[in-house]
Tab-separated table of C-alpha atoms and ligand atoms in Angstrom:
chain	number	residue	atom	x	y	z
A	1	UNK	CA	-6.121	-7.700	-4.569
A	2	UNK	CA	-6.293	-5.660	-1.385
A	3	UNK	CA	-8.451	-2.533	-1.679
A	4	UNK	CA	-7.737	0.680	0.229
A	5	UNK	CA	-10.168	1.164	3.115
A	6	UNK	CA	-13.326	3.069	2.285
A	7	UNK	CA	-12.691	5.928	4.753
A	8	UNK	CA	-9.242	6.433	3.258
A	9	UNK	CA	-10.161	6.186	-0.417
A	10	UNK	CA	-13.137	8.570	-0.473
A	11	UNK	CA	-10.753	11.363	0.611
A	12	UNK	CA	-8.804	11.383	-2.661
A	13	UNK	CA	-8.572	10.162	-6.263
A	14	UNK	CA	-5.715	7.680	-5.684
A	15	UNK	CA	-6.103	4.131	-6.975
A	16	UNK	CA	-8.373	1.807	-4.976
A	17	UNK	CA	-6.802	-1.590	-5.872
A	18	UNK	CA	-3.279	-2.302	-4.637
A	19	UNK	CA	-2.151	-4.968	-7.157
A	20	UNK	CA	-0.493	-8.366	-6.665
A	21	UNK	CA	2.946	-9.026	-5.168
A	22	UNK	CA	5.403	-11.168	-7.230
A	23	UNK	CA	4.772	-14.135	-4.913
A	24	UNK	CA	0.994	-13.800	-5.279
A	25	UNK	CA	1.351	-13.488	-9.063
A	26	UNK	CA	3.482	-16.635	-9.324
A	27	UNK	CA	1.049	-18.622	-7.156
A	28	UNK	CA	-1.952	-17.419	-9.179
A	29	UNK	CA	-0.299	-18.150	-12.552
A	30	UNK	CA	0.579	-21.649	-11.330
A	31	UNK	CA	-3.156	-22.429	-11.124
A	32	UNK	CA	-3.377	-22.389	-14.947
A	33	UNK	CA	-3.887	-25.876	-16.418
A	34	UNK	CA	-2.101	-24.974	-19.692
A	35	UNK	CA	-5.126	-26.286	-21.617
A	36	UNK	CA	-4.508	-27.836	-25.062
A	37	UNK	CA	-7.486	-25.832	-26.328
A	38	UNK	CA	-7.270	-22.590	-24.318
A	39	UNK	CA	-10.767	-21.069	-24.344
A	40	UNK	CA	-9.381	-18.019	-22.527
A	41	UNK	CA	-7.688	-16.862	-25.778
A	42	UNK	CA	-10.995	-17.131	-27.628
A	43	UNK	CA	-12.474	-14.778	-25.033
A	44	UNK	CA	-9.786	-12.133	-25.610
A	45	UNK	CA	-10.636	-9.672	-28.432
A	46	UNK	CA	-6.892	-9.047	-29.083
A	47	UNK	CA	-5.997	-12.761	-28.758
A	48	UNK	CA	-3.163	-12.590	-26.234
A	49	UNK	CA	-1.378	-15.949	-25.833
A	50	UNK	CA	-2.608	-16.212	-22.256
A	51	UNK	CA	-1.279	-19.668	-21.250
A	52	UNK	CA	2.170	-18.753	-22.609
A	53	UNK	CA	2.462	-15.604	-20.510
A	54	UNK	CA	1.046	-17.383	-17.449
A	55	UNK	CA	3.728	-20.091	-17.788
A	56	UNK	CA	6.463	-17.417	-17.896
A	57	UNK	CA	5.057	-15.803	-14.729
A	58	UNK	CA	4.992	-19.190	-13.003
A	59	UNK	CA	8.685	-19.582	-13.907
A	60	UNK	CA	9.426	-16.100	-12.551
A	61	UNK	CA	10.413	-14.861	-16.031
A	62	UNK	CA	8.414	-11.634	-15.974
A	63	UNK	CA	10.248	-10.022	-18.884
A	64	UNK	CA	9.379	-12.848	-21.305
A	65	UNK	CA	5.805	-12.749	-20.007
A	66	UNK	CA	5.353	-9.038	-20.740
A	67	UNK	CA	7.044	-9.533	-24.133
A	68	UNK	CA	4.356	-12.088	-25.044
A	69	UNK	CA	1.564	-9.710	-23.997
A	70	UNK	CA	3.073	-6.785	-25.920
A	71	UNK	CA	2.994	-8.895	-29.107
A	72	UNK	CA	-0.801	-8.532	-29.019
A	73	UNK	CA	-1.565	-5.632	-26.691
A	74	UNK	CA	0.344	-2.363	-26.255
A	75	UNK	CA	-1.896	-1.185	-23.385
A	76	UNK	CA	-1.693	-3.971	-20.751
A	77	UNK	CA	-1.629	-1.760	-17.654
A	78	UNK	CA	-4.836	-0.121	-18.866
A	79	UNK	CA	-6.564	-3.361	-19.901
A	80	UNK	CA	-5.462	-5.100	-16.691
A	81	UNK	CA	-7.357	-2.431	-14.767
A	82	UNK	CA	-10.530	-1.652	-16.730
A	83	UNK	CA	-11.346	-4.596	-19.021
A	84	UNK	CA	-14.403	-6.650	-18.099
A	85	UNK	CA	-12.323	-9.861	-17.885
A	86	UNK	CA	-15.143	-11.600	-16.025
A	87	UNK	CA	-17.097	-11.773	-19.307
A	88	UNK	CA	-14.053	-12.177	-21.594
A	89	UNK	CA	-10.906	-14.277	-20.988
A	90	UNK	CA	-11.775	-15.149	-17.386
A	91	UNK	CA	-15.379	-15.829	-18.364
A	92	UNK	CA	-14.089	-18.538	-20.732
A	93	UNK	CA	-11.409	-19.999	-18.420
A	94	UNK	CA	-12.089	-23.685	-17.866
A	95	UNK	CA	-11.320	-23.407	-14.150
A	96	UNK	CA	-14.314	-21.099	-13.744
A	97	UNK	CA	-16.589	-24.137	-14.212
A	98	UNK	CA	-15.187	-25.868	-11.123
A	99	UNK	CA	-13.810	-23.224	-8.759
A	100	UNK	CA	-12.445	-19.792	-9.663
A	101	UNK	CA	-11.115	-18.679	-13.068
A	102	UNK	CA	-7.421	-17.739	-13.198
A	103	UNK	CA	-7.165	-13.999	-12.397
A	104	UNK	CA	-5.843	-13.202	-15.884
A	105	UNK	CA	-6.608	-9.473	-15.711
A	106	UNK	CA	-4.813	-9.002	-12.397
A	107	UNK	CA	-1.791	-10.891	-13.729
A	108	UNK	CA	-1.734	-8.731	-16.847
A	109	UNK	CA	-1.806	-5.658	-14.635
A	110	UNK	CA	0.947	-7.085	-12.412
A	111	UNK	CA	3.255	-7.557	-15.436
A	112	UNK	CA	2.573	-4.119	-16.852
A	113	UNK	CA	3.284	-2.514	-13.464
A	114	UNK	CA	6.472	-4.618	-13.171
A	115	UNK	CA	7.522	-3.382	-16.622
A	116	UNK	CA	7.023	0.263	-15.593
A	117	UNK	CA	9.357	-0.314	-12.634
A	118	UNK	CA	11.987	-2.396	-14.451
A	119	UNK	CA	12.200	-0.735	-17.877
A	120	UNK	CA	10.068	-0.945	-21.018
A	121	UNK	CA	9.852	-3.946	-23.307
A	122	UNK	CA	9.307	-2.118	-26.600
A	123	UNK	CA	8.406	-4.469	-29.488
A	124	UNK	CA	10.603	-4.445	-32.626
A	125	UNK	CA	9.710	-2.183	-35.574
A	126	UNK	CA	10.053	-3.216	-39.243
A	127	UNK	CA	12.173	-1.194	-41.677
A	128	UNK	CA	10.852	2.335	-42.263
A	129	UNK	CA	8.486	2.800	-45.225
A	130	UNK	CA	7.498	5.908	-47.159
A	131	UNK	CA	3.695	5.812	-46.669
A	132	UNK	CA	2.095	8.242	-44.216
A	133	UNK	CA	-0.859	7.149	-42.083
A	134	UNK	CA	-3.112	9.621	-40.257
A	135	UNK	CA	-5.024	8.499	-37.182
A	136	UNK	CA	-7.732	10.791	-35.787
A	137	UNK	CA	-8.227	10.404	-32.033
A	138	UNK	CA	-5.847	9.120	-29.354
A	139	UNK	CA	-8.118	6.874	-27.286
A	140	UNK	CA	-7.438	3.118	-27.044
A	141	UNK	CA	-8.538	2.574	-30.667
A	142	UNK	CA	-6.329	5.327	-32.093
A	143	UNK	CA	-3.325	4.323	-29.968
A	144	UNK	CA	-3.656	0.646	-30.933
A	145	UNK	CA	-4.122	1.314	-34.654
A	146	UNK	CA	-1.179	3.733	-34.616
A	147	UNK	CA	1.077	1.289	-32.754
A	148	UNK	CA	0.273	-1.567	-35.152
A	149	UNK	CA	0.943	0.607	-38.227
A	150	UNK	CA	4.182	1.970	-36.720
A	151	UNK	CA	5.418	-1.544	-35.926
A	152	UNK	CA	4.998	-2.314	-39.619
A	153	UNK	CA	7.255	0.585	-40.576
A	154	UNK	CA	4.672	3.242	-41.540
A	155	UNK	CA	5.016	6.927	-40.643
A	156	UNK	CA	2.122	7.489	-38.278
A	157	UNK	CA	0.683	10.743	-36.979
A	158	UNK	CA	-2.161	10.861	-34.456
A	159	UNK	CA	-4.272	14.030	-34.389
A	160	UNK	CA	-5.988	14.633	-31.047
A	161	UNK	CA	-8.454	17.455	-30.389
A	162	UNK	CA	-7.779	17.708	-26.639
A	163	UNK	CA	-4.597	18.988	-25.011
A	164	UNK	CA	-3.709	15.533	-23.638
A	165	UNK	CA	-3.767	12.165	-25.430
A	166	UNK	CA	-5.672	9.099	-24.199
A	167	UNK	CA	-9.342	9.772	-25.029
A	168	UNK	CA	-11.691	8.390	-22.379
A	169	UNK	CA	-8.705	6.822	-20.601
A	170	UNK	CA	-7.521	10.342	-19.775
A	171	UNK	CA	-10.636	12.498	-19.599
A	172	UNK	CA	-13.299	9.962	-18.589
A	173	UNK	CA	-12.143	7.123	-16.346
A	174	UNK	CA	-11.082	8.598	-12.978
A	175	UNK	CA	-7.664	8.104	-11.381
A	176	UNK	CA	-9.027	5.921	-8.574
A	177	UNK	CA	-9.612	3.237	-11.249
A	178	UNK	CA	-6.964	4.189	-13.795
A	179	UNK	CA	-4.193	6.556	-12.654
A	180	UNK	CA	-3.037	9.118	-15.194
A	181	UNK	CA	0.667	8.207	-14.877
A	182	UNK	CA	-0.220	4.604	-15.827
A	183	UNK	CA	-2.026	5.819	-18.956
A	184	UNK	CA	0.700	8.267	-19.934
A	185	UNK	CA	3.429	5.588	-19.517
A	186	UNK	CA	1.650	3.334	-22.016
A	187	UNK	CA	1.149	6.250	-24.403
A	188	UNK	CA	4.916	6.902	-24.149
A	189	UNK	CA	5.466	3.297	-25.228
A	190	UNK	CA	3.375	3.963	-28.363
A	191	UNK	CA	5.513	7.070	-29.001
A	192	UNK	CA	8.668	4.939	-28.639
A	193	UNK	CA	7.516	2.983	-31.711
A	194	UNK	CA	7.881	6.232	-33.650
A	195	UNK	CA	4.265	7.459	-33.526
A	196	UNK	CA	3.907	11.242	-33.485
A	197	UNK	CA	0.990	12.573	-31.401
A	198	UNK	CA	-0.192	16.090	-32.208
A	199	UNK	CA	-2.516	17.369	-29.480
A	200	UNK	CA	-4.834	20.409	-29.764
A	201	UNK	CA	-5.615	19.376	-33.360
A	202	UNK	CA	-9.353	19.274	-33.998
A	203	UNK	CA	-9.531	17.599	-37.385
A	204	UNK	CA	-12.062	19.431	-39.523
A	205	UNK	CA	-11.219	22.749	-37.788
A	206	UNK	CA	-7.513	23.173	-36.962
A	207	UNK	CA	-6.558	20.865	-39.821
A	208	UNK	CA	-8.862	20.813	-42.849
A	209	UNK	CA	-10.299	17.526	-44.096
A	210	UNK	CA	-8.444	17.902	-47.467
A	211	UNK	CA	-5.149	17.825	-45.596
A	212	UNK	CA	-6.251	14.690	-43.753
A	213	UNK	CA	-7.282	12.960	-46.969
A	214	UNK	CA	-3.840	13.678	-48.465
A	215	UNK	CA	-2.393	10.924	-46.226
A	216	UNK	CA	-1.940	7.477	-47.821
A	217	UNK	CA	-4.464	5.962	-45.407
A	218	UNK	CA	-6.656	7.393	-42.665
A	219	UNK	CA	-7.981	5.685	-39.552
A	220	UNK	CA	-10.848	7.452	-37.796
A	221	UNK	CA	-10.893	6.683	-34.072
A	222	UNK	CA	-12.905	9.618	-32.806
A	223	UNK	CA	-14.895	7.722	-30.170
A	224	UNK	CA	-18.441	8.298	-28.948
A	225	UNK	CA	-18.196	11.579	-27.099
A	226	UNK	CA	-21.680	12.959	-27.760
A	227	UNK	CA	-23.748	12.547	-24.577
A	228	UNK	CA	-27.411	11.559	-24.630
A	229	UNK	CA	-29.944	13.415	-22.479
A	230	UNK	CA	-33.264	12.137	-21.159
A	231	UNK	CA	-35.310	14.937	-22.713
A	232	UNK	CA	-37.198	15.671	-19.481
A	233	UNK	CA	-38.264	19.177	-18.334
A	234	UNK	CA	-35.616	21.172	-16.417
A	235	UNK	CA	-32.478	19.853	-18.159
A	236	UNK	CA	-31.377	23.417	-19.017
A	237	UNK	CA	-31.089	24.418	-15.322
A	238	UNK	CA	-27.804	25.391	-13.693
A	239	UNK	CA	-26.343	22.289	-12.067
A	240	UNK	CA	-27.245	19.735	-14.758
A	241	UNK	CA	-24.231	18.018	-16.326
A	242	UNK	CA	-23.682	15.207	-18.756
A	243	UNK	CA	-21.344	12.648	-17.147
A	244	UNK	CA	-18.846	13.379	-19.923
A	245	UNK	CA	-18.694	17.068	-19.033
A	246	UNK	CA	-18.564	16.392	-15.298
A	247	UNK	CA	-15.793	13.791	-15.579
A	248	UNK	CA	-13.790	15.876	-18.073
A	249	UNK	CA	-13.905	18.838	-15.707
A	250	UNK	CA	-12.779	16.715	-12.771
A	251	UNK	CA	-10.193	14.449	-14.475
A	252	UNK	CA	-8.661	16.369	-17.342
A	253	UNK	CA	-9.191	19.949	-16.172
A	254	UNK	CA	-8.481	19.226	-12.452
A	255	UNK	CA	-11.593	21.122	-11.402
A	256	UNK	CA	-11.404	19.760	-7.851
A	257	UNK	CA	-8.282	21.938	-7.421
A	258	UNK	CA	-10.064	25.139	-8.621
A	259	UNK	CA	-8.910	27.987	-8.410
A	260	UNK	CA	-5.367	26.555	-8.803
A	261	UNK	CA	-6.736	25.293	-12.157
A	262	UNK	CA	-9.040	27.425	-14.340
A	263	UNK	CA	-12.066	25.121	-14.598
A	264	UNK	CA	-14.590	25.005	-11.740
A	265	UNK	CA	-17.101	22.233	-10.998
A	266	UNK	CA	-20.328	22.551	-9.032
A	267	UNK	CA	-21.049	19.739	-6.616
A	268	UNK	CA	-23.056	21.128	-3.677
A	269	UNK	CA	-24.136	18.834	-0.893
A	270	UNK	CA	-26.356	16.411	-2.799
A	271	UNK	CA	-25.699	14.988	-6.259
A	272	UNK	CA	-28.101	12.750	-8.167
A	273	UNK	CA	-26.584	10.584	-10.902
A	274	UNK	CA	-28.876	9.030	-13.515
A	275	UNK	CA	-27.776	5.716	-15.054
A	276	UNK	CA	-26.410	2.275	-14.182
A	277	UNK	CA	-23.288	1.809	-16.336
A	278	UNK	CA	-19.573	2.274	-15.682
A	279	UNK	CA	-19.906	5.949	-16.592
A	280	UNK	CA	-22.611	6.471	-13.956
A	281	UNK	CA	-20.492	4.693	-11.305
A	282	UNK	CA	-17.461	6.837	-12.192
A	283	UNK	CA	-19.485	10.051	-11.963
A	284	UNK	CA	-21.092	9.012	-8.652
A	285	UNK	CA	-17.814	7.949	-7.045
A	286	UNK	CA	-16.074	11.130	-8.240
A	287	UNK	CA	-18.831	13.333	-6.796
A	288	UNK	CA	-18.528	11.411	-3.518
A	289	UNK	CA	-14.798	12.154	-3.413
A	290	UNK	CA	-15.615	15.851	-3.910
A	291	UNK	CA	-17.620	15.743	-0.679
A	292	UNK	CA	-21.228	15.248	-1.846
A	293	UNK	CA	-23.896	12.841	-0.667
A	294	UNK	CA	-24.706	10.905	-3.833
A	295	UNK	CA	-27.862	9.115	-4.961
A	296	UNK	CA	-27.826	6.997	-8.082
A	297	UNK	CA	-31.151	6.627	-9.871
A	298	UNK	CA	-31.596	3.656	-12.219
A	299	UNK	CA	-34.815	2.619	-13.910
A	300	UNK	CA	-34.260	-1.140	-13.801
A	301	UNK	CA	-33.162	-3.543	-11.043
A	302	UNK	CA	-29.654	-3.744	-9.620
A	303	UNK	CA	-28.729	-7.003	-11.450
A	304	UNK	CA	-29.704	-5.312	-14.748
A	305	UNK	CA	-27.066	-2.579	-14.301
A	306	UNK	CA	-24.573	-2.739	-17.185
A	307	UNK	CA	-21.661	-1.554	-14.980
A	308	UNK	CA	-18.975	-4.048	-13.964
A	309	UNK	CA	-19.996	-5.794	-10.750
A	310	UNK	CA	-16.842	-4.676	-8.948
A	311	UNK	CA	-17.627	-1.020	-9.751
A	312	UNK	CA	-21.159	-1.367	-8.394
A	313	UNK	CA	-19.792	-2.959	-5.213
A	314	UNK	CA	-17.164	-0.249	-4.776
A	315	UNK	CA	-19.780	2.480	-5.288
A	316	UNK	CA	-22.043	0.930	-2.674
A	317	UNK	CA	-19.167	0.490	-0.196
A	318	UNK	CA	-18.338	4.157	-0.642
A	319	UNK	CA	-21.797	5.189	0.514
A	320	UNK	CA	-23.601	5.870	-2.775
A	321	UNK	CA	-27.363	5.385	-2.259
A	322	UNK	CA	-28.946	3.276	-5.026
A	323	UNK	CA	-32.528	4.008	-6.037
A	324	UNK	CA	-33.336	1.209	-8.469
A	325	UNK	CA	-36.613	0.699	-10.379
A	326	UNK	CA	-36.895	4.491	-10.331
A	327	UNK	CA	-37.025	6.887	-13.284
A	328	UNK	CA	-36.531	10.693	-13.351
A	329	UNK	CA	-39.431	12.696	-14.801
A	330	UNK	CA	-38.469	16.342	-14.122
A	331	UNK	CA	-35.584	18.392	-12.776
A	332	UNK	CA	-37.003	21.017	-10.432
A	333	UNK	CA	-35.877	24.492	-9.287
A	334	UNK	CA	-36.026	28.091	-10.584
A	335	UNK	CA	-32.763	28.822	-12.433
A	336	UNK	CA	-30.665	26.312	-10.542
A	337	UNK	CA	-31.453	22.702	-9.658
A	338	UNK	CA	-33.131	22.132	-6.288
A	339	UNK	CA	-34.413	18.612	-6.818
A	340	UNK	CA	-35.436	15.848	-9.157
A	341	UNK	CA	-38.884	14.284	-9.415
A	342	UNK	CA	-38.923	10.558	-9.985
A	343	UNK	CA	-41.448	7.765	-10.452
A	344	UNK	CA	-41.210	4.148	-9.294
A	345	UNK	CA	-41.046	1.568	-12.071
A	346	UNK	CA	-42.628	-1.864	-12.400
A	347	UNK	CA	-40.621	-4.582	-14.156
A	348	UNK	CA	-42.463	-6.345	-16.999
A	349	UNK	CA	-41.606	-8.810	-19.770
A	350	UNK	CA	-38.084	-8.596	-21.281
A	351	UNK	CA	-37.668	-6.037	-24.083
A	352	UNK	CA	-35.402	-6.216	-27.202
A	353	UNK	CA	-32.278	-5.958	-25.011
A	354	UNK	CA	-33.332	-9.087	-23.095
A	355	UNK	CA	-33.776	-7.051	-19.926
A	356	UNK	CA	-37.196	-6.512	-18.336
A	357	UNK	CA	-38.925	-3.401	-19.636
A	358	UNK	CA	-39.597	-0.801	-16.966
A	359	UNK	CA	-43.108	0.694	-16.757
A	360	UNK	CA	-44.032	3.693	-14.506
A	361	UNK	CA	-46.297	2.955	-11.524
A	362	UNK	CA	-49.080	5.619	-11.511
A	363	UNK	CA	-49.194	7.735	-8.340
A	364	UNK	CA	-45.701	6.737	-7.141
A	365	UNK	CA	-44.029	10.076	-8.021
A	366	UNK	CA	-41.929	11.945	-5.427
A	367	UNK	CA	-39.097	14.516	-5.367
A	368	UNK	CA	-35.528	14.084	-4.110
A	369	UNK	CA	-33.577	17.230	-3.106
A	370	UNK	CA	-30.476	17.824	-5.282
A	371	UNK	CA	-27.993	20.623	-6.068
A	372	UNK	CA	-26.516	18.833	-9.054
A	373	UNK	CA	-27.871	16.242	-11.512
A	374	UNK	CA	-25.480	14.222	-13.661
A	375	UNK	CA	-26.914	12.303	-16.615
A	376	UNK	CA	-25.015	9.151	-17.566
A	377	UNK	CA	-27.496	7.448	-19.879
A	378	UNK	CA	-25.258	6.817	-22.880
A	379	UNK	CA	-23.282	8.504	-25.612
A	380	UNK	CA	-22.907	8.239	-29.362
A	381	UNK	CA	-20.311	9.224	-31.986
A	382	UNK	CA	-20.014	12.932	-32.681
A	383	UNK	CA	-21.257	13.496	-36.284
A	384	UNK	CA	-19.153	16.633	-37.017
A	385	UNK	CA	-16.102	15.081	-38.705
A	386	UNK	CA	-18.110	12.210	-40.198
A	387	UNK	CA	-20.351	14.691	-42.009
A	388	UNK	CA	-17.333	16.517	-43.450
A	389	UNK	CA	-16.005	13.471	-45.331
A	390	UNK	CA	-18.044	12.822	-48.491
A	391	UNK	CA	-19.233	9.252	-48.849
A	392	UNK	CA	-19.125	8.116	-45.210
A	393	UNK	CA	-22.379	6.477	-44.101
A	394	UNK	CA	-23.794	6.550	-40.579
A	395	UNK	CA	-25.901	3.752	-39.119
A	396	UNK	CA	-28.959	4.284	-36.912
A	397	UNK	CA	-26.957	4.448	-33.654
A	398	UNK	CA	-24.852	7.246	-35.190
A	399	UNK	CA	-21.828	4.976	-35.697
A	400	UNK	CA	-20.038	4.677	-39.037
A	401	UNK	CA	-20.850	1.908	-41.493
A	402	UNK	CA	-17.738	-0.247	-41.216
A	403	UNK	CA	-16.940	-3.750	-42.493
A	404	UNK	CA	-15.309	-6.342	-40.246
A	405	UNK	CA	-11.878	-5.393	-41.584
A	406	UNK	CA	-12.341	-1.773	-40.444
A	407	UNK	CA	-12.932	-0.370	-43.956
A	408	UNK	CA	-15.562	2.342	-44.417
A	409	UNK	CA	-17.554	3.304	-47.504
A	410	UNK	CA	-14.703	5.632	-48.591
A	411	UNK	CA	-11.527	4.123	-50.101
A	412	UNK	CA	-8.376	4.471	-47.925
A	413	UNK	CA	-10.499	5.557	-44.937
A	414	UNK	CA	-10.834	3.069	-42.069
A	415	UNK	CA	-12.508	3.367	-38.682
A	416	UNK	CA	-12.002	1.779	-35.279
A	417	UNK	CA	-13.358	1.933	-31.765
A	418	UNK	CA	-16.576	3.505	-30.550
A	419	UNK	CA	-17.047	5.541	-33.746
A	420	UNK	CA	-17.329	2.236	-35.601
A	421	UNK	CA	-19.290	0.188	-33.063
A	422	UNK	CA	-21.144	2.754	-30.940
A	423	UNK	CA	-20.148	3.148	-27.275
A	424	UNK	CA	-18.520	-0.149	-26.225
A	425	UNK	CA	-15.396	-1.114	-24.268
A	426	UNK	CA	-11.664	-0.434	-24.319
A	427	UNK	CA	-10.742	-3.926	-25.493
A	428	UNK	CA	-13.388	-4.048	-28.233
A	429	UNK	CA	-12.091	-0.681	-29.458
A	430	UNK	CA	-8.588	-2.164	-29.529
A	431	UNK	CA	-9.728	-5.346	-31.290
A	432	UNK	CA	-11.272	-3.499	-34.233
A	433	UNK	CA	-8.307	-1.086	-34.300
A	434	UNK	CA	-5.977	-4.029	-34.882
A	435	UNK	CA	-8.163	-5.196	-37.763
A	436	UNK	CA	-8.185	-1.702	-39.317
A	437	UNK	CA	-4.373	-1.543	-39.022
A	438	UNK	CA	-4.045	-4.983	-40.634
A	439	UNK	CA	-6.188	-3.753	-43.545
A	440	UNK	CA	-3.942	-0.702	-43.942
A	441	UNK	CA	-0.884	-2.988	-44.040
A	442	UNK	CA	-2.541	-5.235	-46.642
A	443	UNK	CA	-3.066	-2.180	-48.896
A	444	UNK	CA	0.671	-1.557	-49.147
A	445	UNK	CA	2.463	-4.872	-48.569
B	1	LIG	P1	-12.203	7.508	-27.137
B	1	LIG	O1	-11.538	6.914	-25.978
B	1	LIG	O2	-13.475	8.258	-26.915
B	1	LIG	O3	-11.169	8.473	-27.869
B	1	LIG	C1	-11.560	9.262	-28.977
B	1	LIG	C2	-10.617	10.450	-29.083
B	1	LIG	O4	-10.852	11.110	-30.337
B	1	LIG	C3	-10.841	11.510	-28.010
B	1	LIG	O5	-9.628	11.787	-27.355
B	1	LIG	C4	-11.360	12.721	-28.785
B	1	LIG	O6	-10.921	13.957	-28.217
B	1	LIG	C5	-10.720	12.506	-30.141
B	1	LIG	N1	-11.423	13.185	-31.240
B	1	LIG	C6	-12.753	13.171	-31.506
B	1	LIG	N2	-13.018	13.923	-32.609
B	1	LIG	C7	-11.821	14.418	-33.040
B	1	LIG	C8	-11.436	15.266	-34.112
B	1	LIG	N3	-12.326	15.731	-34.992
B	1	LIG	N4	-10.127	15.594	-34.249
B	1	LIG	C9	-9.192	15.095	-33.374
B	1	LIG	N5	-9.514	14.299	-32.336
B	1	LIG	C10	-10.811	13.958	-32.168
B	1	LIG	N6	-14.655	0.559	-21.111
B	1	LIG	C11	-14.119	-0.523	-20.478
B	1	LIG	O7	-13.692	-1.462	-21.152
B	1	LIG	N7	-14.021	-0.578	-19.123
B	1	LIG	C12	-14.398	0.468	-18.328
B	1	LIG	O8	-14.296	0.376	-17.118
B	1	LIG	C13	-14.940	1.636	-18.966
B	1	LIG	N8	-15.287	2.710	-18.232
B	1	LIG	C14	-15.695	3.845	-18.873
B	1	LIG	C15	-15.937	4.999	-18.127
B	1	LIG	C16	-16.300	6.178	-18.753
B	1	LIG	C17	-16.508	7.409	-17.914
B	1	LIG	C18	-16.499	6.197	-20.168
B	1	LIG	C19	-16.945	7.469	-20.856
B	1	LIG	C20	-16.287	5.062	-20.919
B	1	LIG	C21	-15.865	3.890	-20.281
B	1	LIG	N9	-15.578	2.736	-21.015
B	1	LIG	C22	-15.055	1.632	-20.388
B	1	LIG	C23	-15.729	2.713	-22.482
B	1	LIG	C24	-14.366	2.934	-23.149
B	1	LIG	O9	-13.643	3.926	-22.483
B	1	LIG	C25	-14.554	3.298	-24.630
B	1	LIG	O10	-15.260	2.232	-25.243
B	1	LIG	C26	-13.212	3.503	-25.318
B	1	LIG	O11	-12.486	4.561	-24.717
B	1	LIG	C27	-13.416	3.815	-26.803
B	1	LIG	O12	-12.160	4.089	-27.353
B	1	LIG	P2	-11.993	5.005	-28.650
B	1	LIG	O13	-10.526	5.083	-28.906
B	1	LIG	O14	-12.884	4.508	-29.714
B	1	LIG	O15	-12.576	6.435	-28.248
B	2	LIG	FE1	-5.159	-21.538	-18.193
B	2	LIG	FE2	-7.833	-21.055	-17.840
B	2	LIG	FE3	-6.641	-20.493	-20.198
B	2	LIG	FE4	-6.975	-23.072	-19.445
B	2	LIG	S1	-8.614	-21.598	-19.930
B	2	LIG	S2	-5.130	-22.151	-20.378
B	2	LIG	S3	-6.718	-22.873	-17.203
B	2	LIG	S4	-6.193	-19.523	-18.191
């Protein structure tokens, strides 16, 4: 796919990738070998019938192709843009062994964009039933669980704490990777199945837990919105953000348009972002678009970064400076941030994660000037609602104890997405959400 030029794209938050034309899509789909044993499906957590939709594209029958995808995935425009296909369906594609895997993600995106232009392909819904299902959280897990339950005839209500639905898709991932109108169009599709979405409903506060538990089944999909901090001196200073707060201000609250919108954001001339995942790349690239010089500090080597390769490449193209094998030790300044002291790291034997452990090199400390520091070193599930429901058990990472079928330790209460697995990916959140919805259906059918 053609990317917008760097000088153009760092001026705004519009999407970087342009998408495939119909001719390009047909040519790419025609590369598929229609394998008898399609490994690509095994690599897809929601098990889309990939060869079947590729064949329809090859034949120019885009409507049948999107219909096949929607059987398994109600959020194809989102997944086509942000899923790490290189380690999932495309990672398993047999053609990857010889030349280049079929660009399954780009083709999924192409179809979803075609559908938005040519009218929705809403899947059929079974006859209406009497049971009421409550879903807490409207991120990819909540939307998927709700859609699956609604398709089976249940009355489904999603409760969302924020004023807009979508979870991380709306408040976290910036528009240059995932435009808001794309997200909202797919949420509208979930509504078309009959799902009601009540925003500004913080379950546990604006609706008591007793009221939630009065539903016939409950699916918790509250995500992993609690940011981790490094615990180094100076984190209380003005100008230190978690990536979650920074991105929420910029994306959901439109802080870059302050004072037209109420929420401001401080950027200054030099921003330091700590971390090497997708969240760190999103924060760095957003700060760059707000006019700052940006340095990204990561304690391991560049190949160890957990971010998608394409995001790392885009960040580098856009002028983000990478300081790898470097770890922050103190944020400096009086009341406000003026810099960040770091130490160089030596790479030693692999640790439990399989990546080399990073050890500080004595005497290699120095200070980088900074007006703003953004920490993007991970997040975990927020314990507030979990602690209000008697009988739920949390694991060490803060996630809920959940069986493979999405059931928790409390009858009729299921969980899906990051709250069940710890911070993961959109498609893994959707995969477990489908399992939780299947378990709900089994309870009543
Ligand atoms: P979320 O998307 O977090 O949604 C949870 C929702 O629950 C939120 O809207 C929250 O407001 C709501 N909620 C919480 N508590 C309550 C309550 N008590 N009452 C009512 N509502 C409540 N994954 C990828 O696959 N590819 C990427 O490129 C990628 N980039 C990312 C970039 C960023 C900046 C972040 C933060 C994450 C990224 N991820 C990416 C991870 C991915 O977004 C998450 O794994 C996924 O969103 C988890 O989905 P979820 O539905 O479990 O939770
Ligand atoms: Fe087509 Fe690749 Fe899947 Fe085989 S593995 S069916 S070539 S997409």
